[in-house]
Coordinates of C-alpha atoms and ligand atoms in Angstrom, one line a residue:
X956 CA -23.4 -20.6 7.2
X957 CA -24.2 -17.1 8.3
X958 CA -24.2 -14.0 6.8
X959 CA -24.8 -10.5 7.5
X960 CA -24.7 -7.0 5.1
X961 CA -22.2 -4.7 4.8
X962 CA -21.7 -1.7 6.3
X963 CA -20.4 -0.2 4.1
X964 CA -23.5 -0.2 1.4
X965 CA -25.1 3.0 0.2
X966 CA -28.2 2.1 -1.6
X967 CA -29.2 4.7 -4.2
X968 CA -31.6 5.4 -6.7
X969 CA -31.6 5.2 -10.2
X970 CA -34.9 5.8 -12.1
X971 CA -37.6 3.5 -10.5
X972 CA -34.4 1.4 -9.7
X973 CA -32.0 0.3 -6.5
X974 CA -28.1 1.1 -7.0
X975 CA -26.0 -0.7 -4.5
X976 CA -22.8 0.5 -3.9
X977 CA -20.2 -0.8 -1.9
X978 CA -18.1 2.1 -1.5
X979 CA -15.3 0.3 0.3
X980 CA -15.2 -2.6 -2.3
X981 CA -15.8 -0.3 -5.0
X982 CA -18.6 -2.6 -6.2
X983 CA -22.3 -1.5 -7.8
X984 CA -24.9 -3.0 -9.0
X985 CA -28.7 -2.5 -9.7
X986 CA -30.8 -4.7 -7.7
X987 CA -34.5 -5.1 -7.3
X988 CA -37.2 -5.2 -4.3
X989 CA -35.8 -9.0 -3.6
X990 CA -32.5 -8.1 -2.8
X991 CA -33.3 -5.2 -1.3
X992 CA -35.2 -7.1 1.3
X993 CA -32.6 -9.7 1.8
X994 CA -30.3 -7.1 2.9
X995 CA -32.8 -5.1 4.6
X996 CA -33.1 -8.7 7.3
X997 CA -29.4 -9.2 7.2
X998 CA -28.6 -6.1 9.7
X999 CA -27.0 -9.0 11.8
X1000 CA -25.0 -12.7 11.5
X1001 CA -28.2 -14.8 10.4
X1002 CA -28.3 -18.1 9.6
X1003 CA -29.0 -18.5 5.8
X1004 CA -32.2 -21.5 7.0
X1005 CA -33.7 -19.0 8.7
X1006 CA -34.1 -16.4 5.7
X1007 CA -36.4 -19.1 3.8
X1008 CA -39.4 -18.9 6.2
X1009 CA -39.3 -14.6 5.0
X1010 CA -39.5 -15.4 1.7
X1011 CA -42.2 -18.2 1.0
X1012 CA -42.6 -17.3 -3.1
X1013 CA -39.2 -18.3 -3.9
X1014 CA -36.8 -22.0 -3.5
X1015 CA -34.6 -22.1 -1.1
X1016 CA -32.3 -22.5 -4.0
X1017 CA -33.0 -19.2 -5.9
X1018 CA -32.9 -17.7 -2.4
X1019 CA -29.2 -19.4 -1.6
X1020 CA -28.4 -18.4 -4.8
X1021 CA -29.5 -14.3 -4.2
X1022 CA -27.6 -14.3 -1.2
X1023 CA -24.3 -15.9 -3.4
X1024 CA -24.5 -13.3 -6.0
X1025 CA -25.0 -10.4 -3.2
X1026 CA -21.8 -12.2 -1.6
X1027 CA -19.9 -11.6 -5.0
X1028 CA -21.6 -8.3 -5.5
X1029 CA -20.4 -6.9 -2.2
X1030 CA -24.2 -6.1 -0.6
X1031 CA -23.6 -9.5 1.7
X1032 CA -20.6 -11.1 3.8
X1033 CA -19.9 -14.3 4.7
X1034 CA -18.6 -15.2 8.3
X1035 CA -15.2 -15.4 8.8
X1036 CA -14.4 -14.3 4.9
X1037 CA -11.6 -12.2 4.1
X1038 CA -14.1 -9.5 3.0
X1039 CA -15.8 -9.6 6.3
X1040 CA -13.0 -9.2 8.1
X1041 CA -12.1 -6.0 6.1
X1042 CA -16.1 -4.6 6.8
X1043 CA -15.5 -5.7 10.3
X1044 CA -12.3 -3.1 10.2
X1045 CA -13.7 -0.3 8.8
X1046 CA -16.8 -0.2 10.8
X1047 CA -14.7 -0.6 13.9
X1048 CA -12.1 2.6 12.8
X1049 CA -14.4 4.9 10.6
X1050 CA -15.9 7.1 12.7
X1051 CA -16.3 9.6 10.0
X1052 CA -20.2 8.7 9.4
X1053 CA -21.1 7.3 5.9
X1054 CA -21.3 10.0 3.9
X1055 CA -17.0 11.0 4.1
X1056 CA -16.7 7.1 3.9
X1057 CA -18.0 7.0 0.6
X1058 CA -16.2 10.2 -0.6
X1059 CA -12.8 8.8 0.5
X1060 CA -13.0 5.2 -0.5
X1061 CA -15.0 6.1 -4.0
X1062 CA -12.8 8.6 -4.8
X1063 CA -9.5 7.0 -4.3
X1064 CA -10.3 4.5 -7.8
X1065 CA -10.4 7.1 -10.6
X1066 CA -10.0 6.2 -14.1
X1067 CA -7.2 8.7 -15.2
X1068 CA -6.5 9.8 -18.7
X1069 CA -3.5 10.4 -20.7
X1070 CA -2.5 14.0 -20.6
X1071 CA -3.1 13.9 -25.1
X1072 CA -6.4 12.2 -24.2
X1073 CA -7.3 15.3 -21.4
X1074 CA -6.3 17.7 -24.0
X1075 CA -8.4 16.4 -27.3
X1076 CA -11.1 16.5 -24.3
X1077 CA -11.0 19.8 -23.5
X1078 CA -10.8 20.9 -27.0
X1079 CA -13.9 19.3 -27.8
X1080 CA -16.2 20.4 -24.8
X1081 CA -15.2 23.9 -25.4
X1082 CA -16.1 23.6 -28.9
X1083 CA -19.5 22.8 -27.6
X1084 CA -19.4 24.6 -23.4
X1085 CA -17.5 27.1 -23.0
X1086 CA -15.2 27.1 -19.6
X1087 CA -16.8 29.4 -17.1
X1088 CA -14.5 32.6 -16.2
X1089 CA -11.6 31.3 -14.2
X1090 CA -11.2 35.1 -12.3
X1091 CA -13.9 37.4 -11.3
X1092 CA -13.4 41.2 -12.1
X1093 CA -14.4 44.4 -9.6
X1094 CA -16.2 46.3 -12.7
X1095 CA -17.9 49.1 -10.7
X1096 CA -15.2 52.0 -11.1
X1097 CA -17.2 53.5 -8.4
X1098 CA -16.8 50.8 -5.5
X1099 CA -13.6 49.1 -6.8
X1100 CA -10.2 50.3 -4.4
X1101 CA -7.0 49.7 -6.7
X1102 CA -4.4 48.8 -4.0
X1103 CA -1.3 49.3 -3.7
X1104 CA 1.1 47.2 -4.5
X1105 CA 4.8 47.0 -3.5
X1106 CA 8.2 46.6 -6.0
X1107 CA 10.6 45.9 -4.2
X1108 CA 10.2 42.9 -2.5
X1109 CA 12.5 40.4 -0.1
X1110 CA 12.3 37.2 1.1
X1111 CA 10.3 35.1 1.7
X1112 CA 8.0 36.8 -1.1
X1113 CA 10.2 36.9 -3.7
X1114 CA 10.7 32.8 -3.5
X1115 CA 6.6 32.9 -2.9
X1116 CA 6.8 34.9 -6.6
X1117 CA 9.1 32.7 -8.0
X1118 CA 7.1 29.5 -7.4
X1119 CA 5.6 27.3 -10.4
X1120 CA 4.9 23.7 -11.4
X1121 CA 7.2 22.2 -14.4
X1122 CA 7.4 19.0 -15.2
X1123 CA 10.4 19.6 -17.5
X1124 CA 12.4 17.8 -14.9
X1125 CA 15.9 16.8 -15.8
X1126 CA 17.5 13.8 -14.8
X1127 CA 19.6 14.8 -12.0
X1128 CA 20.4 14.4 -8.4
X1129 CA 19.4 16.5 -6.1
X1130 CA 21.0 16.7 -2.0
X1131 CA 20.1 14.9 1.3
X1132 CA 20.5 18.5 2.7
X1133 CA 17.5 19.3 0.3
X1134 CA 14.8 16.6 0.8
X1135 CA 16.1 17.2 4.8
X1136 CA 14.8 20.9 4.4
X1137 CA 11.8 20.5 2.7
X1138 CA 10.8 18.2 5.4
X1139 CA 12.0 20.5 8.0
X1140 CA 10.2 23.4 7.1
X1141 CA 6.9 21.5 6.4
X1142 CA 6.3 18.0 8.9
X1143 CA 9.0 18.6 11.5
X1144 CA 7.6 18.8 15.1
X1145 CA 9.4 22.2 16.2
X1146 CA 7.5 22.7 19.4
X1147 CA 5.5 21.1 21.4
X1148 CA 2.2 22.6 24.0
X1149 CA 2.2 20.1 27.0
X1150 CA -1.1 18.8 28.3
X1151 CA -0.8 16.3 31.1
X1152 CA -4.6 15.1 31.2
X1153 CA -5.0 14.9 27.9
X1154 CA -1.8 14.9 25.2
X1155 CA 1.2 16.6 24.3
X1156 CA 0.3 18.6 21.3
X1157 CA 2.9 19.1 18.3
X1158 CA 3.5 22.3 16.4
X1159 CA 4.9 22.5 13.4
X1160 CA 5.8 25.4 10.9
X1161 CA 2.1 24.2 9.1
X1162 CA -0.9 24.7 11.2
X1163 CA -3.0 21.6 12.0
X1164 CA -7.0 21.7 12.8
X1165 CA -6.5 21.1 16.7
X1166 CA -2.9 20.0 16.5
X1167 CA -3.8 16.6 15.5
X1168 CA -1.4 16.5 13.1
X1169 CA -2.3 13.8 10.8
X1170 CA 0.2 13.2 8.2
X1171 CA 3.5 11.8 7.8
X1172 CA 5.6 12.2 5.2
X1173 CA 7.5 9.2 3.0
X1174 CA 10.4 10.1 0.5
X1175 CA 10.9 7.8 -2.6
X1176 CA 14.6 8.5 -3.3
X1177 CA 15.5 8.1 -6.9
X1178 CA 18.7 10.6 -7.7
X1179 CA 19.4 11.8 -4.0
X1180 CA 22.8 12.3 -3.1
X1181 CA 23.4 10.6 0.1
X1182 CA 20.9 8.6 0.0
X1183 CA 20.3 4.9 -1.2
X1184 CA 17.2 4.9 -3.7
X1185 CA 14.5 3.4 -1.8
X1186 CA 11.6 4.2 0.2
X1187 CA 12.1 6.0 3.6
X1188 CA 9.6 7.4 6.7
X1189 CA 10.3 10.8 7.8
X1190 CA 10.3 10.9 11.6
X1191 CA 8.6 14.3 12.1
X1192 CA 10.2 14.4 15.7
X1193 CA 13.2 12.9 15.6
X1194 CA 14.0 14.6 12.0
X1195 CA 15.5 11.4 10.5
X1196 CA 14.3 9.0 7.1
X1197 CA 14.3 4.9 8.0
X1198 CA 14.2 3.0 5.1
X1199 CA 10.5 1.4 5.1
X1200 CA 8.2 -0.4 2.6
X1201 CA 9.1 -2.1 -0.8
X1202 CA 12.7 -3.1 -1.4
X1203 CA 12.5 -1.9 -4.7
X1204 CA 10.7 1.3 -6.5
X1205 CA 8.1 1.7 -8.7
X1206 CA 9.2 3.9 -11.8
X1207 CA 7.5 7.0 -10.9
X1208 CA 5.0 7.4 -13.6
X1209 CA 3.5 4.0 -12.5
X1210 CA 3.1 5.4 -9.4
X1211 CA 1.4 8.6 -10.5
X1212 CA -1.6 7.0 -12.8
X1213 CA 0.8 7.1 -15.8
X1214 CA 2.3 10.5 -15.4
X1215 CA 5.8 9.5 -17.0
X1216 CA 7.1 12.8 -17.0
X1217 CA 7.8 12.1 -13.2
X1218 CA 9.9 9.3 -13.5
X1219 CA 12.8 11.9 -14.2
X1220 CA 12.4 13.5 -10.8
X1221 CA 14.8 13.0 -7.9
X1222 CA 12.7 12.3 -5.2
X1223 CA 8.8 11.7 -4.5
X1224 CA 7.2 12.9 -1.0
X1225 CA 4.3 11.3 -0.5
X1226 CA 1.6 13.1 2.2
X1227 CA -0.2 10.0 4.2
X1228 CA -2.9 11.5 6.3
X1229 CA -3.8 8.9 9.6
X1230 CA -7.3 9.3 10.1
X1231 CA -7.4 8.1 13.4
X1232 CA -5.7 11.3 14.8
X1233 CA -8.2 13.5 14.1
X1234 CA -11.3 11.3 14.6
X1235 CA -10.3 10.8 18.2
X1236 CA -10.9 14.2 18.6
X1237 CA -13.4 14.9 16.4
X1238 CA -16.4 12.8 15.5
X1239 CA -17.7 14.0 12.4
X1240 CA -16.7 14.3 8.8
X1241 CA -16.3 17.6 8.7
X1242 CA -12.6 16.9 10.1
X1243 CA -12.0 15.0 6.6
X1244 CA -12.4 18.7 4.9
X1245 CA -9.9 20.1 7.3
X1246 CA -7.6 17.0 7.3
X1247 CA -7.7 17.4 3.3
X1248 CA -6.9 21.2 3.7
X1249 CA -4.0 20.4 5.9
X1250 CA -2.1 18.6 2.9
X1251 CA -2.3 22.2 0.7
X1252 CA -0.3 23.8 3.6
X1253 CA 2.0 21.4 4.2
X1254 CA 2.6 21.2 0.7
X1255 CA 2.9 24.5 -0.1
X1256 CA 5.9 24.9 2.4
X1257 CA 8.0 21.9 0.4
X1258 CA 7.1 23.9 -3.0
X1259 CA 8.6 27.3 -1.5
X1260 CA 11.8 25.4 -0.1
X1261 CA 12.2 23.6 -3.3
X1262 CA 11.5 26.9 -5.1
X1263 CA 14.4 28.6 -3.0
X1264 CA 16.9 25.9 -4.2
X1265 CA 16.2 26.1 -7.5
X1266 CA 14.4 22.8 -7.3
X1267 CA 10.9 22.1 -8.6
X1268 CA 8.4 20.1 -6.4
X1269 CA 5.5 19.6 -8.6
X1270 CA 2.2 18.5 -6.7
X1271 CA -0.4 15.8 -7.8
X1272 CA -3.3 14.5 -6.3
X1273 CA -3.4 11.5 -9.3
X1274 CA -2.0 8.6 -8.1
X1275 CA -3.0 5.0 -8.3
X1276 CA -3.9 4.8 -4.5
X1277 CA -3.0 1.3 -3.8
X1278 CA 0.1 0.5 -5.7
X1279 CA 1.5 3.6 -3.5
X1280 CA 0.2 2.6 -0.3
X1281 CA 1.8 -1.0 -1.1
X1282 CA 5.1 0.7 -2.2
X1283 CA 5.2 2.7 0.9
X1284 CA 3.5 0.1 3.3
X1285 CA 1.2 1.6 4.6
X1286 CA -2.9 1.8 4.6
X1287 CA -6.4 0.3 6.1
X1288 CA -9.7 1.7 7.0
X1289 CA -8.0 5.1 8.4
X1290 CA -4.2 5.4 6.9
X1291 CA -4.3 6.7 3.2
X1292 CA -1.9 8.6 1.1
X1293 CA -3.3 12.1 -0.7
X1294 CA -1.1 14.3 -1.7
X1295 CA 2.5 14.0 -3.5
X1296 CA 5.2 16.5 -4.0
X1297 CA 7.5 15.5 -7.9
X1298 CA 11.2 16.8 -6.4
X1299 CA 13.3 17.6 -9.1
X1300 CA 15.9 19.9 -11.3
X1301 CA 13.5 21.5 -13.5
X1302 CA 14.0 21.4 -17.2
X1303 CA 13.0 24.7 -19.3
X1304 CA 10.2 25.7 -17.9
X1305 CA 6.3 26.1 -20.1
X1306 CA 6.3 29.4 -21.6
X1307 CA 4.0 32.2 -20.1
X1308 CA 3.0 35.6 -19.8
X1309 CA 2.6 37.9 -17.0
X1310 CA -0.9 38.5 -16.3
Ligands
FMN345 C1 -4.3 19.7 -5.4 C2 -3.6 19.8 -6.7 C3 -3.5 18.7 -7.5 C4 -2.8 18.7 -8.7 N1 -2.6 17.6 -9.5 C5 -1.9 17.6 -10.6 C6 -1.7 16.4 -11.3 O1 -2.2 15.4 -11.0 N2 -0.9 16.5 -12.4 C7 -0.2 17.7 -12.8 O2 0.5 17.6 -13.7 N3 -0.4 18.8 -12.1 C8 -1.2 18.8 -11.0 N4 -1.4 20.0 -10.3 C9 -0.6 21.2 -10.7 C10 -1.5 22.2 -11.4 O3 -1.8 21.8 -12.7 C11 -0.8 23.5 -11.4 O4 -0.7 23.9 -10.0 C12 -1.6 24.6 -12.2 O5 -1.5 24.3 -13.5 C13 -1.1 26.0 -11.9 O6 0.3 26.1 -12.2 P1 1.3 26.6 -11.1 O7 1.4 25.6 -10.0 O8 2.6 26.8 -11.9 O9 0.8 27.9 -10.5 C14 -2.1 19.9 -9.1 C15 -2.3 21.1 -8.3 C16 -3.0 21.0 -7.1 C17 -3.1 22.2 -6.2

């Protein structure tokens, strides 16, 4: 049998200890000089028999054993294992370097709370730290310019006023014609720069970090008046929804780590950003910053045409990961879903004051 480590293990340390972590597995565990070696000589296939000779203070049991546990653990693959085959992927597509790797795969397993548990949380840590200022204030009278500011103001600005998250949602339909525009005004390919030695680069109405253009948008249709509830791709050229992924949807709230106020909402878009885009271009992780800014702008289109219909499109960046990327079909080393717009009829809104 031979095995071989992962590549995607980040070995840490804790105190005078080793932390293993297999970010992609989302597996950890502390481990001690022993294993530490083992992994250290398994940088390539190796033939368990010929790791006994290395270690001549333990069996060839304990050290057939040590290799089974790292196998469970995550630190060691088997060939031809399903696991393996999944390391075998990543390394191939990533090109993002370790350090993004781990940020997007460790990130994308959060434990979320309930929005009463978030609360009582809060209300204890500011009993004991106080939040820091969320503003900062000019105070030198001296240096500080006032600026004008201007009343009367038309469109687009006044819709850009106007915008704010509720999740009072009613229960209600909203229009194809809607969802349509919110797409259009946010993913739709509306021009295109030609480049014969290289690529055709799309434009849209959201700028991309060297028109690369990673995302593609999927609707989950709930309450949409002329369309069938399901799951559809948004075809950013051709400006149409196919119907795609699971036959049948998730209540919303499942979708959106327990967030039931969503599962009144009309509509879900869901932003899936396609790594490989970018890191064809670029090959280094700083593109994963500007791929993850690209989702605010994009967003914050579909928030400003729900706005102007008197719609609500709520974002969230809490999700569980994988039931969404099953529900949608899509995902691997470089496909993942960040972002998600709640499309609805808002309810009567949280009170506030103007600041
Ligand atoms: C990236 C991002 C992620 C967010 N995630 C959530 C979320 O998971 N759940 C939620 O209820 N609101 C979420 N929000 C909404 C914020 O709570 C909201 O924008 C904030 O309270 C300010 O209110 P406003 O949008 O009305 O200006 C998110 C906002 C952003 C920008």
């Amino acid at each position: 049998m031979r095995v071989k480590r992962s590549e995607s293990l980040l070995i840490l340390l804790e105190d005078d200890r080793f932390v293993f972590h297999n970010y992609l597995r989302q597996k950890s565990f502390l481990a001690n000089q022993t294993a530490l070696e083992i992994v250290r000589q398994l940088n390539a296939w190796t033939e368990v028999d010929s790791l006994f000779a290395s270690f001549p203070d333990y069996s060839q049991g304990s050290i057939v054993k040590a290799i089974g546990q790292l196998a469970d653990l995550g630190a060691v693959l088997i060939e031809e294992s399903e696991a393996a085959a999944g390391d075998a992927a990543f390394s191939k597509e990533w090109l993002w370097g370790p350090f993004a790797a781990a940020y997007h795969f460790s990130t994308r397993v959060g434990e979320f709370m309930t929005e009463e548990e978030g609360g009582e949380r809060l209300r204890e840590l500011v009993k004991v730290i106080p939040s820091p200022p969320l503003y900062q204030t000019n105070d030198n009278a001296e240096t500080a310019i006032p600026l004008p500011v201007r009343q009367n103001f038309g469109e687009p600005f006044k819709t850009m006023a106007r915008r704010r998250t509720n999740r009072v949602l009613r229960d209600a339909p909203i229009s194809v014609h809607q969802v349509a525009e919110c797409l259009l005004f946010s993913m739709a390919i509306t021009a295109v720069i030609e480049d014969e030695d290289i690529v055709d680069l799309p434009l849209k109405m959201t700028p991309s970090g060297g028109a690369r253009n990673p995302y593609e948008a999927y609707v989950c249709a709930r309450r949409v008046d002329g369309l069938a509830p399901g799951v559809y791709h948004y075809s950013a050229m051709q400006q149409s929804l196919q119907r795609t992924g699971a036959d049948t949807l998730p209540a919303f709230g499942d979708l959106l780590a327990g967030q039931h106020w969503s599962s009144d909402a009309a509509a879900l878009i869901f932003l899936v950003a396609n790594f490989e885009r970018p890191m064809w271009k670029y090959h280094d992780g700083t593109a994963y910053r500007v791929t993850a800014i690209e989702a605010g702008h994009i967003a914050q289109n579909i928030m400003l045409v729900a706005t102007s219909h008197d719609l609500v499109a709520n974002p969230t960046g809490a999700m569980d990961f994988k039931r969404v990327e099953e529900t949608l079909g899509v995902g691997g080393p470089t496909q993942a879903v960040l972002y998600c717009l709640i499309l609805g009829v808002p309810g009567e809104a949280a009170a506030q004051r103007p600041a």
